[in-house]
PDB file of C-alpha atoms in Angstrom:
ATOM      1  CA  MET M  27       7.787 133.708  73.348  1.00 46.00           C
ATOM      2  CA  SER M  28      10.275 133.055  76.159  1.00 44.00           C
ATOM      3  CA  ASP M  29      10.500 134.631  79.581  1.00 54.00           C
ATOM      4  CA  ARG M  30      13.151 134.186  82.234  1.00 52.00           C
ATOM      5  CA  TRP M  31      10.507 134.794  84.917  1.00 54.00           C
ATOM      6  CA  PRO M  32       8.605 131.471  84.639  1.00 45.00           C
ATOM      7  CA  ASN M  33       5.683 130.239  86.750  1.00 43.00           C
ATOM      8  CA  LEU M  34       6.362 130.542  90.465  1.00 40.00           C
ATOM      9  CA  PRO M  35       3.601 128.530  92.194  1.00 35.00           C
ATOM     10  CA  GLY M  36       2.206 130.115  95.318  1.00 32.00           C
ATOM     11  CA  MET M  37       3.751 133.514  94.680  1.00 34.00           C
ATOM     12  CA  THR M  38       0.636 135.350  93.501  1.00 34.00           C
ATOM     13  CA  ALA M  39      -0.528 137.830  96.120  1.00 33.00           C
ATOM     14  CA  GLU M  40      -4.157 138.898  96.223  1.00 34.00           C
ATOM     15  CA  PRO M  41      -4.332 142.712  96.374  1.00 34.00           C
ATOM     16  CA  VAL M  42      -6.286 143.697  99.482  1.00 33.00           C
ATOM     17  CA  ILE M  43      -5.960 147.460  99.290  1.00 36.00           C
ATOM     18  CA  ASP M  44      -7.619 148.434 102.571  1.00 39.00           C
ATOM     19  CA  GLN M  45      -5.513 145.957 104.532  1.00 42.00           C
ATOM     20  CA  GLN M  46      -2.362 147.107 102.762  1.00 45.00           C
ATOM     21  CA  GLN M  47      -3.125 150.752 103.550  1.00 45.00           C
ATOM     22  CA  ALA M  48      -3.852 149.996 107.191  1.00 44.00           C
ATOM     23  CA  ARG M  49      -0.701 147.905 107.556  1.00 46.00           C
ATOM     24  CA  ALA M  50       1.483 150.547 105.889  1.00 48.00           C
ATOM     25  CA  THR M  51       0.114 153.277 108.151  1.00 47.00           C
ATOM     26  CA  ALA M  52       0.431 151.152 111.300  1.00 47.00           C
ATOM     27  CA  GLU M  53       4.107 150.471 110.586  1.00 66.00           C
ATOM     28  CA  VAL M  54       5.067 154.130 110.116  1.00 74.00           C
ATOM     29  CA  PRO M  55       7.715 155.225 112.649  1.00 77.00           C
ATOM     30  CA  ALA M  56       6.816 158.080 114.987  1.00 79.00           C
ATOM     31  CA  THR M  57       9.539 160.244 113.430  1.00 84.00           C
ATOM     32  CA  VAL M  58       7.718 160.403 110.088  1.00 89.00           C
ATOM     33  CA  ARG M  59       5.961 163.723 109.480  1.00 84.00           C
ATOM     34  CA  ALA M  60       5.195 163.669 105.765  1.00 90.00           C
ATOM     35  CA  SER M  61       4.444 161.335 102.888  1.00 92.00           C
ATOM     36  CA  LEU M  62       5.090 161.462  99.182  1.00 94.00           C
ATOM     37  CA  SER M  63       3.891 159.328  96.285  1.00 94.00           C
ATOM     38  CA  PRO M  64       5.340 159.086  92.774  1.00 94.00           C
ATOM     39  CA  SER M  65       2.293 160.881  91.379  1.00 91.00           C
ATOM     40  CA  ARG M  66       2.660 163.804  93.762  1.00 92.00           C
ATOM     41  CA  ALA M  67       6.411 163.998  93.302  1.00 94.00           C
ATOM     42  CA  ALA M  68       6.079 163.886  89.504  1.00 91.00           C
ATOM     43  CA  ASP M  69       3.367 166.566  89.622  1.00 94.00           C
ATOM     44  CA  PHE M  70       5.676 168.970  91.458  1.00 95.00           C
ATOM     45  CA  LYS M  71       8.612 168.108  89.246  1.00 93.00           C
ATOM     46  CA  THR M  72       6.488 168.706  86.127  1.00 92.00           C
ATOM     47  CA  CYS M  73       4.675 171.829  87.319  1.00 96.00           C
ATOM     48  CA  PRO M  74       4.575 173.142  90.921  1.00 97.00           C
ATOM     49  CA  LEU M  75       1.193 174.789  90.284  1.00 98.00           C
ATOM     50  CA  LEU M  76      -0.253 171.460  89.130  1.00 97.00           C
ATOM     51  CA  TYR M  77       0.926 169.961  92.411  1.00 96.00           C
ATOM     52  CA  ARG M  78      -0.845 172.738  94.295  1.00 97.00           C
ATOM     53  CA  PHE M  79      -4.099 172.304  92.365  1.00 97.00           C
ATOM     54  CA  ARG M  80      -4.146 168.556  92.943  1.00 95.00           C
ATOM     55  CA  SER M  81      -2.608 168.125  96.391  1.00 93.00           C
ATOM     56  CA  ILE M  82      -3.359 171.349  98.270  1.00 94.00           C
ATOM     57  CA  ASP M  83      -6.465 172.787  96.638  1.00 95.00           C
ATOM     58  CA  ARG M  84      -7.699 169.233  95.928  1.00 93.00           C
ATOM     59  CA  LEU M  85      -9.519 170.441  92.829  1.00 95.00           C
ATOM     60  CA  PRO M  86     -11.750 167.804  91.245  1.00 91.00           C
ATOM     61  CA  GLU M  87     -10.705 166.308  87.929  1.00 90.00           C
ATOM     62  CA  ARG M  88     -13.179 164.677  85.619  1.00 85.00           C
ATOM     63  CA  PRO M  89     -11.729 161.472  84.207  1.00 87.00           C
ATOM     64  CA  SER M  90     -11.100 161.494  80.483  1.00 90.00           C
ATOM     65  CA  VAL M  91     -11.957 158.688  78.111  1.00 93.00           C
ATOM     66  CA  GLU M  92      -8.234 157.922  77.820  1.00 91.00           C
ATOM     67  CA  GLN M  93      -7.829 157.691  81.592  1.00 91.00           C
ATOM     68  CA  ALA M  94     -10.917 155.511  81.909  1.00 95.00           C
ATOM     69  CA  ARG M  95      -9.579 153.216  79.190  1.00 96.00           C
ATOM     70  CA  GLY M  96      -6.318 152.896  81.086  1.00 95.00           C
ATOM     71  CA  THR M  97      -8.206 152.151  84.285  1.00 95.00           C
ATOM     72  CA  LEU M  98     -10.197 149.435  82.540  1.00 97.00           C
ATOM     73  CA  VAL M  99      -7.167 147.803  80.908  1.00 98.00           C
ATOM     74  CA  HIS M 100      -5.310 147.750  84.223  1.00 97.00           C
ATOM     75  CA  ALA M 101      -8.325 146.141  85.902  1.00 97.00           C
ATOM     76  CA  VAL M 102      -8.550 143.436  83.249  1.00 98.00           C
ATOM     77  CA  LEU M 103      -4.830 142.647  83.434  1.00 98.00           C
ATOM     78  CA  GLU M 104      -5.032 142.395  87.209  1.00 97.00           C
ATOM     79  CA  ARG M 105      -7.994 139.982  87.025  1.00 97.00           C
ATOM     80  CA  LEU M 106      -6.405 137.996  84.188  1.00 98.00           C
ATOM     81  CA  PHE M 107      -3.877 136.557  86.629  1.00 98.00           C
ATOM     82  CA  ASP M 108      -6.702 135.251  88.829  1.00 97.00           C
ATOM     83  CA  LEU M 109      -7.319 132.681  86.097  1.00 98.00           C
ATOM     84  CA  PRO M 110      -5.386 129.410  85.847  1.00 98.00           C
ATOM     85  CA  ALA M 111      -2.271 129.886  83.753  1.00 97.00           C
ATOM     86  CA  THR M 112      -3.555 127.904  80.802  1.00 97.00           C
ATOM     87  CA  ALA M 113      -6.741 130.022  80.690  1.00 98.00           C
ATOM     88  CA  ARG M 114      -4.924 133.367  80.300  1.00 98.00           C
ATOM     89  CA  THR M 115      -5.673 133.840  76.633  1.00 98.00           C
ATOM     90  CA  PRO M 116      -6.550 136.875  74.495  1.00 97.00           C
ATOM     91  CA  GLU M 117     -10.113 135.589  74.344  1.00 97.00           C
ATOM     92  CA  ALA M 118     -10.316 135.351  78.129  1.00 98.00           C
ATOM     93  CA  ALA M 119      -8.993 138.899  78.482  1.00 98.00           C
ATOM     94  CA  GLY M 120     -11.578 140.103  75.979  1.00 97.00           C
ATOM     95  CA  ASP M 121     -14.319 138.390  77.954  1.00 98.00           C
ATOM     96  CA  LEU M 122     -13.267 140.335  81.061  1.00 98.00           C
ATOM     97  CA  VAL M 123     -13.617 143.775  79.471  1.00 98.00           C
ATOM     98  CA  ALA M 124     -17.367 144.343  79.810  1.00 97.00           C
ATOM     99  CA  PRO M 125     -17.735 142.852  83.326  1.00 98.00           C
ATOM    100  CA  GLN M 126     -14.764 144.848  84.610  1.00 98.00           C
ATOM    101  CA  TRP M 127     -16.186 148.043  83.110  1.00 97.00           C
ATOM    102  CA  ASP M 128     -19.505 147.380  84.831  1.00 96.00           C
ATOM    103  CA  ARG M 129     -17.676 146.870  88.119  1.00 97.00           C
ATOM    104  CA  LEU M 130     -15.663 150.062  87.739  1.00 97.00           C
ATOM    105  CA  VAL M 131     -18.758 152.134  86.931  1.00 95.00           C
ATOM    106  CA  ALA M 132     -20.507 150.724  90.000  1.00 96.00           C
ATOM    107  CA  GLU M 133     -17.506 151.615  92.195  1.00 95.00           C
ATOM    108  CA  GLN M 134     -16.812 154.985  90.527  1.00 92.00           C
ATOM    109  CA  PRO M 135     -20.149 156.469  89.386  1.00 90.00           C
ATOM    110  CA  GLU M 136     -18.394 159.421  87.745  1.00 90.00           C
ATOM    111  CA  LEU M 137     -17.235 157.061  85.012  1.00 93.00           C
ATOM    112  CA  ALA M 138     -20.842 156.581  83.907  1.00 88.00           C
ATOM    113  CA  GLY M 139     -20.895 160.218  82.762  1.00 90.00           C
ATOM    114  CA  LEU M 140     -18.279 159.644  80.086  1.00 93.00           C
ATOM    115  CA  PHE M 141     -20.962 158.563  77.605  1.00 92.00           C
ATOM    116  CA  ASP M 142     -24.447 159.921  77.094  1.00 89.00           C
ATOM    117  CA  ALA M 143     -27.299 157.502  77.683  1.00 85.00           C
ATOM    118  CA  ASP M 144     -28.103 157.520  73.960  1.00 87.00           C
ATOM    119  CA  ASP M 145     -24.452 157.042  72.890  1.00 89.00           C
ATOM    120  CA  ALA M 146     -24.412 153.260  72.765  1.00 91.00           C
ATOM    121  CA  ALA M 147     -22.072 153.363  69.787  1.00 93.00           C
ATOM    122  CA  GLY M 148     -19.522 155.454  71.668  1.00 93.00           C
ATOM    123  CA  ALA M 149     -19.618 153.155  74.680  1.00 93.00           C
ATOM    124  CA  ALA M 150     -19.239 150.087  72.454  1.00 95.00           C
ATOM    125  CA  GLU M 151     -16.266 151.616  70.633  1.00 96.00           C
ATOM    126  CA  PHE M 152     -14.690 152.409  74.004  1.00 96.00           C
ATOM    127  CA  LEU M 153     -14.891 148.749  75.018  1.00 97.00           C
ATOM    128  CA  ARG M 154     -13.524 147.660  71.627  1.00 97.00           C
ATOM    129  CA  SER M 155     -10.578 150.027  71.974  1.00 97.00           C
ATOM    130  CA  ALA M 156      -9.765 148.589  75.405  1.00 97.00           C
ATOM    131  CA  ALA M 157      -9.879 145.095  73.929  1.00 97.00           C
ATOM    132  CA  GLY M 158      -7.488 146.254  71.222  1.00 96.00           C
ATOM    133  CA  LEU M 159      -4.959 147.409  73.813  1.00 96.00           C
ATOM    134  CA  LEU M 160      -5.230 144.030  75.493  1.00 97.00           C
ATOM    135  CA  ARG M 161      -4.383 142.327  72.220  1.00 96.00           C
ATOM    136  CA  GLY M 162      -1.272 144.484  72.169  1.00 94.00           C
ATOM    137  CA  TYR M 163      -0.381 143.140  75.588  1.00 96.00           C
ATOM    138  CA  PHE M 164      -0.383 139.561  74.330  1.00 97.00           C
ATOM    139  CA  THR M 165       2.133 140.440  71.615  1.00 95.00           C
ATOM    140  CA  VAL M 166       4.737 141.485  74.197  1.00 94.00           C
ATOM    141  CA  GLU M 167       4.070 138.981  77.008  1.00 96.00           C
ATOM    142  CA  ASP M 168       2.678 135.508  77.468  1.00 97.00           C
ATOM    143  CA  PRO M 169       0.828 135.578  80.813  1.00 98.00           C
ATOM    144  CA  ARG M 170       0.599 131.784  80.782  1.00 97.00           C
ATOM    145  CA  ARG M 171       4.330 131.737  81.594  1.00 96.00           C
ATOM    146  CA  LEU M 172       4.084 134.198  84.487  1.00 96.00           C
ATOM    147  CA  GLU M 173       2.941 134.019  88.088  1.00 96.00           C
ATOM    148  CA  PRO M 174       3.296 137.542  89.533  1.00 97.00           C
ATOM    149  CA  ALA M 175       4.396 137.833  93.133  1.00 97.00           C
ATOM    150  CA  GLU M 176       2.266 140.942  93.657  1.00 97.00           C
ATOM    151  CA  ARG M 177      -0.354 142.917  91.728  1.00 96.00           C
ATOM    152  CA  GLU M 178      -1.638 146.406  92.481  1.00 93.00           C
ATOM    153  CA  ALA M 179       0.421 146.257  95.661  1.00 93.00           C
ATOM    154  CA  LEU M 180       0.997 149.099  98.085  1.00 94.00           C
ATOM    155  CA  ILE M 181       4.681 149.435  98.948  1.00 95.00           C
ATOM    156  CA  SER M 182       6.266 151.995 101.264  1.00 95.00           C
ATOM    157  CA  ALA M 183       9.545 152.949 102.896  1.00 96.00           C
ATOM    158  CA  VAL M 184      10.905 155.712 105.123  1.00 95.00           C
ATOM    159  CA  VAL M 185      13.764 157.868 103.829  1.00 94.00           C
ATOM    160  CA  ASP M 186      15.652 160.635 105.591  1.00 92.00           C
ATOM    161  CA  ASP M 187      13.971 159.452 108.850  1.00 91.00           C
ATOM    162  CA  GLU M 188      11.006 161.801 108.309  1.00 92.00           C
ATOM    163  CA  LEU M 189       9.587 161.107 104.857  1.00 95.00           C
ATOM    164  CA  LEU M 190       7.358 158.166 104.002  1.00 95.00           C
ATOM    165  CA  ILE M 191       7.429 157.297 100.302  1.00 95.00           C
ATOM    166  CA  ARG M 192       4.778 154.959  98.985  1.00 93.00           C
ATOM    167  CA  GLY M 193       2.765 153.982  95.985  1.00 93.00           C
ATOM    168  CA  TYR M 194       0.963 151.199  94.153  1.00 93.00           C
ATOM    169  CA  LEU M 195       2.881 149.205  91.573  1.00 94.00           C
ATOM    170  CA  ASP M 196       1.085 147.410  88.749  1.00 96.00           C
ATOM    171  CA  ARG M 197       3.004 144.172  89.047  1.00 98.00           C
ATOM    172  CA  LEU M 198       6.049 142.675  90.705  1.00 98.00           C
ATOM    173  CA  ASP M 199       7.674 139.524  89.306  1.00 98.00           C
ATOM    174  CA  VAL M 200      10.181 137.450  91.258  1.00 97.00           C
ATOM    175  CA  ALA M 201      12.533 135.117  89.393  1.00 95.00           C
ATOM    176  CA  PRO M 202      13.697 131.773  90.846  1.00 94.00           C
ATOM    177  CA  ASP M 203      17.023 133.373  91.758  1.00 94.00           C
ATOM    178  CA  GLY M 204      15.251 136.146  93.699  1.00 94.00           C
ATOM    179  CA  ALA M 205      15.668 138.842  91.053  1.00 96.00           C
ATOM    180  CA  LEU M 206      12.901 141.455  91.022  1.00 97.00           C
ATOM    181  CA  ARG M 207      11.182 142.899  87.981  1.00 98.00           C
ATOM    182  CA  VAL M 208       8.838 145.863  88.352  1.00 98.00           C
ATOM    183  CA  VAL M 209       6.281 146.017  85.535  1.00 97.00           C
ATOM    184  CA  ASP M 210       4.148 149.028  84.647  1.00 95.00           C
ATOM    185  CA  TYR M 211       1.436 148.970  81.987  1.00 95.00           C
ATOM    186  CA  LYS M 212       1.137 152.055  79.773  1.00 93.00           C
ATOM    187  CA  THR M 213      -1.916 152.672  77.644  1.00 91.00           C
ATOM    188  CA  GLY M 214      -1.544 156.463  77.339  1.00 72.00           C
ATOM    189  CA  GLY M 215      -3.223 158.617  74.747  1.00 52.00           C
ATOM    190  CA  ALA M 216      -0.710 161.465  74.904  1.00 52.00           C
ATOM    191  CA  PRO M 217       2.569 161.386  72.942  1.00 56.00           C
ATOM    192  CA  ARG M 218       4.784 158.873  74.685  1.00 64.00           C
ATOM    193  CA  GLU M 219       7.914 161.018  74.553  1.00 65.00           C
ATOM    194  CA  ALA M 220       6.197 163.600  76.754  1.00 59.00           C
ATOM    195  CA  PHE M 221       5.581 160.998  79.455  1.00 66.00           C
ATOM    196  CA  GLU M 222       8.650 158.759  79.161  1.00 75.00           C
ATOM    197  CA  ALA M 223      10.651 160.618  81.821  1.00 79.00           C
ATOM    198  CA  ARG M 224       7.650 160.683  84.173  1.00 79.00           C
ATOM    199  CA  ALA M 225       7.093 156.946  83.728  1.00 85.00           C
ATOM    200  CA  LEU M 226      10.737 156.130  84.439  1.00 89.00           C
ATOM    201  CA  PHE M 227      10.672 158.457  87.473  1.00 92.00           C
ATOM    202  CA  GLN M 228       7.710 156.458  88.792  1.00 92.00           C
ATOM    203  CA  LEU M 229       9.510 153.144  88.329  1.00 95.00           C
ATOM    204  CA  LYS M 230      12.664 154.423  90.028  1.00 96.00           C
ATOM    205  CA  PHE M 231      10.462 155.494  92.919  1.00 96.00           C
ATOM    206  CA  TYR M 232       9.209 151.913  93.259  1.00 97.00           C
ATOM    207  CA  ALA M 233      12.737 150.550  92.875  1.00 98.00           C
ATOM    208  CA  LEU M 234      13.925 152.771  95.723  1.00 98.00           C
ATOM    209  CA  VAL M 235      11.142 151.536  98.005  1.00 97.00           C
ATOM    210  CA  LEU M 236      11.887 147.897  97.194  1.00 97.00           C
ATOM    211  CA  TRP M 237      15.608 148.392  97.730  1.00 97.00           C
ATOM    212  CA  ARG M 238      15.106 150.096 101.101  1.00 96.00           C
ATOM    213  CA  THR M 239      12.574 147.536 102.357  1.00 95.00           C
ATOM    214  CA  ARG M 240      13.891 144.289 100.863  1.00 95.00           C
ATOM    215  CA  GLY M 241      17.566 145.035 100.407  1.00 95.00           C
ATOM    216  CA  VAL M 242      17.395 144.091  96.713  1.00 95.00           C
ATOM    217  CA  VAL M 243      17.847 146.430  93.768  1.00 98.00           C
ATOM    218  CA  PRO M 244      15.302 145.397  91.107  1.00 98.00           C
ATOM    219  CA  ARG M 245      17.073 143.853  88.155  1.00 97.00           C
ATOM    220  CA  VAL M 246      14.595 145.210  85.625  1.00 97.00           C
ATOM    221  CA  LEU M 247      12.174 148.135  85.506  1.00 97.00           C
ATOM    222  CA  ARG M 248       9.822 147.347  82.641  1.00 96.00           C
ATOM    223  CA  LEU M 249       7.383 149.613  80.814  1.00 94.00           C
ATOM    224  CA  LEU M 250       4.891 147.777  78.620  1.00 94.00           C
ATOM    225  CA  TYR M 251       3.445 150.090  75.970  1.00 92.00           C
ATOM    226  CA  LEU M 252       0.309 148.253  74.942  1.00 94.00           C
ATOM    227  CA  LYS M 253      -0.786 150.602  72.182  1.00 91.00           C
ATOM    228  CA  ASP M 254       2.469 150.182  70.284  1.00 90.00           C
ATOM    229  CA  ALA M 255       3.204 146.666  71.579  1.00 91.00           C
ATOM    230  CA  GLU M 256       6.644 147.751  72.750  1.00 90.00           C
ATOM    231  CA  VAL M 257       8.766 146.950  75.791  1.00 92.00           C
ATOM    232  CA  CYS M 258      11.126 149.399  77.465  1.00 92.00           C
ATOM    233  CA  ASP M 259      13.497 147.840  80.025  1.00 94.00           C
ATOM    234  CA  TYR M 260      15.740 149.783  82.372  1.00 94.00           C
ATOM    235  CA  THR M 261      18.312 148.394  84.809  1.00 96.00           C
ATOM    236  CA  PRO M 262      19.047 150.558  87.865  1.00 96.00           C
ATOM    237  CA  ASP M 263      21.929 150.152  90.274  1.00 97.00           C
ATOM    238  CA  ALA M 264      22.409 150.958  93.943  1.00 97.00           C
ATOM    239  CA  GLU M 265      24.397 154.153  93.370  1.00 98.00           C
ATOM    240  CA  GLU M 266      21.726 155.462  91.003  1.00 97.00           C
ATOM    241  CA  LEU M 267      19.048 154.761  93.609  1.00 97.00           C
ATOM    242  CA  ARG M 268      21.087 156.596  96.255  1.00 97.00           C
ATOM    243  CA  ARG M 269      21.151 159.632  93.984  1.00 97.00           C
ATOM    244  CA  PHE M 270      17.462 159.227  93.276  1.00 97.00           C
ATOM    245  CA  GLU M 271      16.729 159.099  97.007  1.00 97.00           C
ATOM    246  CA  ARG M 272      18.504 162.430  97.432  1.00 97.00           C
ATOM    247  CA  THR M 273      16.413 163.795  94.566  1.00 96.00           C
ATOM    248  CA  VAL M 274      13.169 162.663  96.224  1.00 96.00           C
ATOM    249  CA  VAL M 275      14.153 164.204  99.563  1.00 96.00           C
ATOM    250  CA  ALA M 276      15.127 167.446  97.822  1.00 96.00           C
ATOM    251  CA  LEU M 277      11.783 167.491  96.029  1.00 96.00           C
ATOM    252  CA  TRP M 278       9.923 167.188  99.294  1.00 95.00           C
ATOM    253  CA  GLN M 279      12.032 169.948 100.840  1.00 96.00           C
ATOM    254  CA  ALA M 280      11.145 172.148  97.852  1.00 96.00           C
ATOM    255  CA  ILE M 281       7.454 171.299  98.311  1.00 96.00           C
ATOM    256  CA  GLU M 282       7.626 172.261 101.981  1.00 94.00           C
ATOM    257  CA  ALA M 283       9.378 175.531 101.130  1.00 95.00           C
ATOM    258  CA  ALA M 284       6.784 176.365  98.455  1.00 96.00           C
ATOM    259  CA  THR M 285       3.987 175.619 100.925  1.00 94.00           C
ATOM    260  CA  ARG M 286       5.492 177.933 103.532  1.00 94.00           C
ATOM    261  CA  ARG M 287       5.805 180.715 100.932  1.00 95.00           C
ATOM    262  CA  GLN M 288       2.446 179.851  99.329  1.00 96.00           C
ATOM    263  CA  ASP M 289       4.347 180.056  96.063  1.00 96.00           C
ATOM    264  CA  PHE M 290       3.628 177.389  93.465  1.00 97.00           C
ATOM    265  CA  ARG M 291       4.508 178.692  90.037  1.00 96.00           C
ATOM    266  CA  PRO M 292       3.379 177.250  86.718  1.00 97.00           C
ATOM    267  CA  ARG M 293       5.875 175.548  84.444  1.00 96.00           C
ATOM    268  CA  PRO M 294       4.334 175.550  80.953  1.00 95.00           C
ATOM    269  CA  SER M 295       5.096 172.618  78.683  1.00 92.00           C
ATOM    270  CA  ARG M 296       3.421 170.486  76.056  1.00 88.00           C
ATOM    271  CA  LEU M 297       1.741 168.622  78.918  1.00 86.00           C
ATOM    272  CA  CYS M 298      -0.453 171.691  79.450  1.00 93.00           C
ATOM    273  CA  ASP M 299      -2.592 170.439  76.572  1.00 90.00           C
ATOM    274  CA  TRP M 300      -3.878 167.673  78.859  1.00 86.00           C
ATOM    275  CA  CYS M 301      -4.227 169.699  82.075  1.00 93.00           C
ATOM    276  CA  ASN M 302      -7.658 169.915  83.708  1.00 92.00           C
ATOM    277  CA  HIS M 303      -6.857 173.294  85.264  1.00 96.00           C
ATOM    278  CA  ARG M 304      -5.768 175.541  82.408  1.00 95.00           C
ATOM    279  CA  ALA M 305      -8.606 177.982  83.134  1.00 96.00           C
ATOM    280  CA  LEU M 306      -7.063 178.699  86.549  1.00 97.00           C
ATOM    281  CA  CYS M 307      -3.460 178.905  85.353  1.00 97.00           C
ATOM    282  CA  PRO M 308      -1.789 182.341  85.023  1.00 97.00           C
ATOM    283  CA  SER M 309       0.090 181.063  81.969  1.00 97.00           C
ATOM    284  CA  PHE M 310      -3.269 180.940  80.191  1.00 96.00           C
ATOM    285  CA  GLY M 311      -4.806 184.089  81.654  1.00 97.00           C
ATOM    286  CA  GLY M 312      -6.383 182.406  84.682  1.00 97.00           C
ATOM    287  CA  THR M 313      -6.276 183.106  88.405  1.00 97.00           C
ATOM    288  CA  PRO M 314      -5.711 180.353  90.990  1.00 97.00           C
ATOM    289  CA  PRO M 315      -8.147 180.154  93.906  1.00 96.00           C
ATOM    290  CA  PRO M 316      -7.106 181.671  97.257  1.00 96.00           C
ATOM    291  CA  PHE M 317      -4.466 179.608  98.980  1.00 95.00           C
ATOM    292  CA  PRO M 318      -6.166 177.335 101.547  1.00 92.00           C
ATOM    293  CA  ALA M 319      -5.701 178.610 105.084  1.00 85.00           C
ATOM    294  CA  ASP M 320      -5.261 175.065 106.411  1.00 78.00           C
ATOM    295  CA  ALA M 321      -2.798 173.911 103.740  1.00 71.00           C
ATOM    296  CA  GLY M 322      -0.297 172.742 106.337  1.00 57.00           C
ATOM    297  CA  ALA M 323      -2.797 171.415 108.866  1.00 50.00           C
ATOM    298  CA  ALA M 324      -3.747 168.139 107.202  1.00 47.00           C
ATOM    299  CA  ASP M 325      -2.546 164.772 108.485  1.00 47.00           C
ATOM    300  CA  PRO M 326       0.866 164.401 106.795  1.00 47.00           C
ATOM    301  CA  LEU M 327       0.281 160.668 106.321  1.00 50.00           C
ATOM    302  CA  VAL M 328      -2.982 161.124 104.456  1.00 51.00           C
ATOM    303  CA  ASP M 329      -1.844 161.521 100.880  1.00 46.00           C
ATOM    304  CA  ALA M 330      -4.703 162.085  98.453  1.00 41.00           C
ATOM    305  CA  ARG M 331      -2.378 161.385  95.544  1.00 39.00           C
ATOM    306  CA  SER M 332      -0.689 158.293  96.982  1.00 38.00           C
ATOM    307  CA  ARG M 333      -3.011 156.245  94.805  1.00 39.00           C
ATOM    308  CA  PRO M 334      -4.564 157.565  91.620  1.00 38.00           C
ATOM    309  CA  ALA M 335      -8.346 157.526  91.435  1.00 37.00           C
ATOM    310  CA  ALA M 336      -7.870 154.217  89.679  1.00 39.00           C
ATOM    311  CA  PRO M 337      -4.950 152.294  88.223  1.00 38.00           C
ATOM    312  CA  GLY M 338      -3.739 153.867  85.048  1.00 40.00           C
ATOM    313  CA  ALA M 339      -5.556 157.144  85.632  1.00 42.00           C
ATOM    314  CA  ASP M 340      -2.399 159.234  85.495  1.00 42.00           C
ATOM    315  CA  GLU M 341      -0.950 157.801  82.294  1.00 41.00           C
TER     316      GLU M 341
END
């Protein structure tokens, strides 16, 4: 297996999330009055009512087994690159599965409720399925030949003078010639075609941030589908990112208008089959809760959706 992004000694960045968040907030210009993440933007684009449920009502969502599996696989792949290059083997990744799951459960107690105490077989199968996805990873990449510049990194930029866009990317590779490659791991359980546009939207979001902050258009946006062991590469250009920036600003303007009108309408699609809030959706005979009286009073820079509950949780 060959890769034009070879080892770059000294380029691995340890992800210190709290420090990244503090630094990103401290550097926000005084003109900024709102923030938007790819998850929030994609929610509104997919279904305005879903955006309301998640970002305004802040309704709780119980993680699914599929989301937890994605979280676990992301955690293992992040830790895999802590190992020396020669030690990044399928066996080493498999050895990380159980310890990383234990760590995640300790940090996110709600994950412990996915399996009953007497369902040892179900928990064991869950870990085996995560290991299987990791084997798929090794068929599309050789991590021994890579030294990521950043992993689980918070990136942010200001657009239109007033909107802060930010999010966490799975991995950023930097080639010897300075070319950037944004890599996103996909483990998803839902039909991929239903999420392909959302995934590419997310990567363009990251590409826009990198372009605005580093002056470089990423050469490759890469989706790694671990379940099917497939790679999807996309090459953006500056003009496309300019158009995408206008789209992001327009989305936020639409969100602000919907908030003023308290009007977030459902947009039924096949994705409804995976929605946590169908019981409250008018499209399925439900009634949304009363619109929060303080919907516009929250700190505009505190974005509950700027980072999913855990990496991979929104796949």
